[in-house]
Amino acid sequence: MAGVLDSAVGYTGSDSPAPTYSSVCAGDGHTEAVRVAFDPAALSFEALVREWLESPRVRSNYGSDDAQYQTAIWAQDDAQRRTGGGVRARGARPAQH
């Protein structure tokens, strides 16, 4: 995606020192996570959040009972927190492809 500089995947949400996919699926308290570094001059935070929430993969897991597939936003500041909350409150519009 234009404006994305870097991304990394891993796990978050628990004190378990060495989570694995199996331990996460078994309920060790972690969830799967992705960290996205982006250039705000090329991609707004709102556009990034909307793209994520409108992803067919993410949409197919709304309502999933699998804890590792819950959608959350870890905002870096109050502006991102307000933007992310606003996008979620309005609901993601259907993806335009």
XYZ file of C-alpha atoms in Angstrom:
97
model
C 0.000 0.000 0.000
C 1.381 3.387 -0.951
C 2.572 5.242 2.134
C 3.333 2.144 4.217
C 7.015 2.172 5.116
C 7.340 -1.001 7.150
C 5.320 -3.615 8.986
C 6.012 -6.365 11.471
C 3.841 -9.145 12.819
C 3.922 -10.729 16.241
C 1.893 -11.156 19.394
C 0.733 -8.772 22.109
C -1.374 -8.737 25.246
C 0.202 -11.125 27.733
C 3.241 -11.515 29.946
C 4.010 -14.948 28.509
C 7.689 -14.693 27.521
C 7.678 -16.819 24.362
C 4.297 -16.960 22.624
C 3.806 -19.241 19.660
C 0.918 -19.566 17.255
C -0.149 -22.737 19.077
C -0.018 -21.121 22.510
C -1.992 -18.111 21.263
C -4.666 -20.375 19.750
C -4.777 -22.286 23.035
C -5.610 -19.044 24.865
C -2.347 -17.939 26.492
C -3.665 -14.367 26.588
C -1.871 -13.063 23.514
C -3.443 -11.918 20.285
C -1.870 -11.679 16.856
C -0.733 -8.137 16.045
C 0.720 -6.122 13.201
C 2.724 -2.913 13.608
C 2.539 -0.578 10.626
C 4.931 2.331 10.074
C 3.554 4.800 7.558
C 4.330 8.181 6.028
C 1.517 10.536 7.089
C 2.372 12.830 4.161
C 1.489 9.991 1.766
C -1.179 8.095 3.744
C -3.476 9.454 6.419
C -4.060 7.478 9.581
C -7.781 7.416 8.769
C -7.115 5.942 5.311
C -4.832 3.304 6.860
C -7.443 2.330 9.458
C -10.224 2.244 6.863
C -8.134 0.046 4.556
C -7.489 -2.369 7.419
C -11.106 -2.491 8.572
C -12.354 -2.921 5.015
C -9.988 -5.791 4.245
C -11.966 -8.902 3.265
C -9.772 -10.970 5.634
C -10.536 -8.715 8.584
C -14.232 -8.356 7.712
C -14.627 -12.130 7.535
C -13.473 -12.389 11.165
C -15.853 -9.803 12.669
C -17.779 -11.664 15.299
C -15.260 -14.509 15.345
C -14.882 -16.327 18.635
C -11.171 -16.794 17.929
C -9.538 -14.313 20.332
C -6.408 -14.025 18.194
C -8.481 -12.487 15.376
C -10.077 -9.558 17.179
C -9.539 -6.109 15.665
C -7.960 -3.411 17.847
C -6.072 -0.183 17.285
C -3.083 0.820 19.415
C -3.045 4.561 18.808
C 0.183 6.514 19.222
C -1.492 9.739 20.371
C -4.881 11.297 21.138
C -5.461 12.343 17.518
C -5.030 8.756 16.309
C -7.222 7.509 19.153
C -10.031 9.895 18.145
C -9.642 9.035 14.455
C -9.623 5.280 15.052
C -12.596 5.498 17.389
C -14.499 7.594 14.864
C -13.852 5.147 12.045
C -14.977 2.225 14.186
C -18.058 4.091 15.440
C -19.151 4.923 11.888
C -18.416 1.383 10.753
C -16.241 0.502 7.803
C -17.960 1.085 4.517
C -17.869 -1.755 1.983
C -14.497 -2.035 0.290
C -14.320 -0.449 -3.130
C -12.232 -2.676 -5.424
